[in-house]
Amino acid sequence: MSLIKKSGVAVTALLAASLSVVATAPSAYAAAGDTAPACVDRNVQRPASNAYVWIELTNNCSTTKKVKIVISWGSDGSCWTLKPGASKSWTYDGLGDYDKTVLC
């Protein structure tokens, strides 16, 4: 095999290996639907009467976060924009329980 062909084969193998590493690398950015980071504090309270659920989210992150409350077996909350240090309270009654807080 000539030197040019050997170089071409080596470059092709190197490119293939590089692409496989890039394709499997995790994303550095969170996407809508991902669970909100731990710096978004969740305070969920359901009184003994089970008449309603009260939820407060506080953004303790260093950047603004867009978050939404997900209710299992019920209607989800709206998408809210919380600046660092901001809080949002939400009360709902009816079916369902707090499931999680996601990015939106």
CSV table of C-alpha atoms in Angstrom, one decimal, residues 70-104:
chain,number,residue,atom,x,y,z
A,70,VAL,CA,-46.2,19.0,36.6
A,71,ILE,CA,-49.2,17.5,38.3
A,72,SER,CA,-49.9,13.8,38.0
A,73,TRP,CA,-53.5,13.1,37.2
A,74,GLY,CA,-54.3,16.8,36.9
A,75,SER,CA,-53.7,20.0,35.0
A,76,ASP,CA,-50.1,21.2,34.9
A,77,GLY,CA,-49.1,24.7,35.9
A,78,SER,CA,-48.2,27.5,33.4
A,79,CYS,CA,-44.6,28.2,32.3
A,80,TRP,CA,-43.2,30.9,34.7
A,81,THR,CA,-40.0,32.9,34.3
A,82,LEU,CA,-38.2,33.2,37.6
A,83,LYS,CA,-35.2,35.6,37.9
A,84,PRO,CA,-32.6,34.7,40.5
A,85,GLY,CA,-34.1,35.1,44.0
A,86,ALA,CA,-37.7,35.3,42.7
A,87,SER,CA,-40.5,33.0,44.0
A,88,LYS,CA,-43.9,32.0,42.6
A,89,SER,CA,-46.7,30.4,44.6
A,90,TRP,CA,-49.4,28.3,43.0
A,91,THR,CA,-52.5,26.7,44.7
A,92,TYR,CA,-54.7,24.1,43.0
A,93,ASP,CA,-57.6,22.0,44.0
A,94,GLY,CA,-59.0,18.9,42.4
A,95,LEU,CA,-57.5,15.7,41.3
A,96,GLY,CA,-53.8,15.0,41.1
A,97,ASP,CA,-50.6,15.3,43.1
A,98,TYR,CA,-47.4,17.3,42.6
A,99,ASP,CA,-45.1,15.2,40.4
A,100,LYS,CA,-42.1,17.4,39.5
A,101,THR,CA,-40.9,20.8,38.3
A,102,VAL,CA,-39.5,21.0,34.8
A,103,LEU,CA,-37.9,23.5,32.6
A,104,CYS,CA,-40.0,25.0,29.9
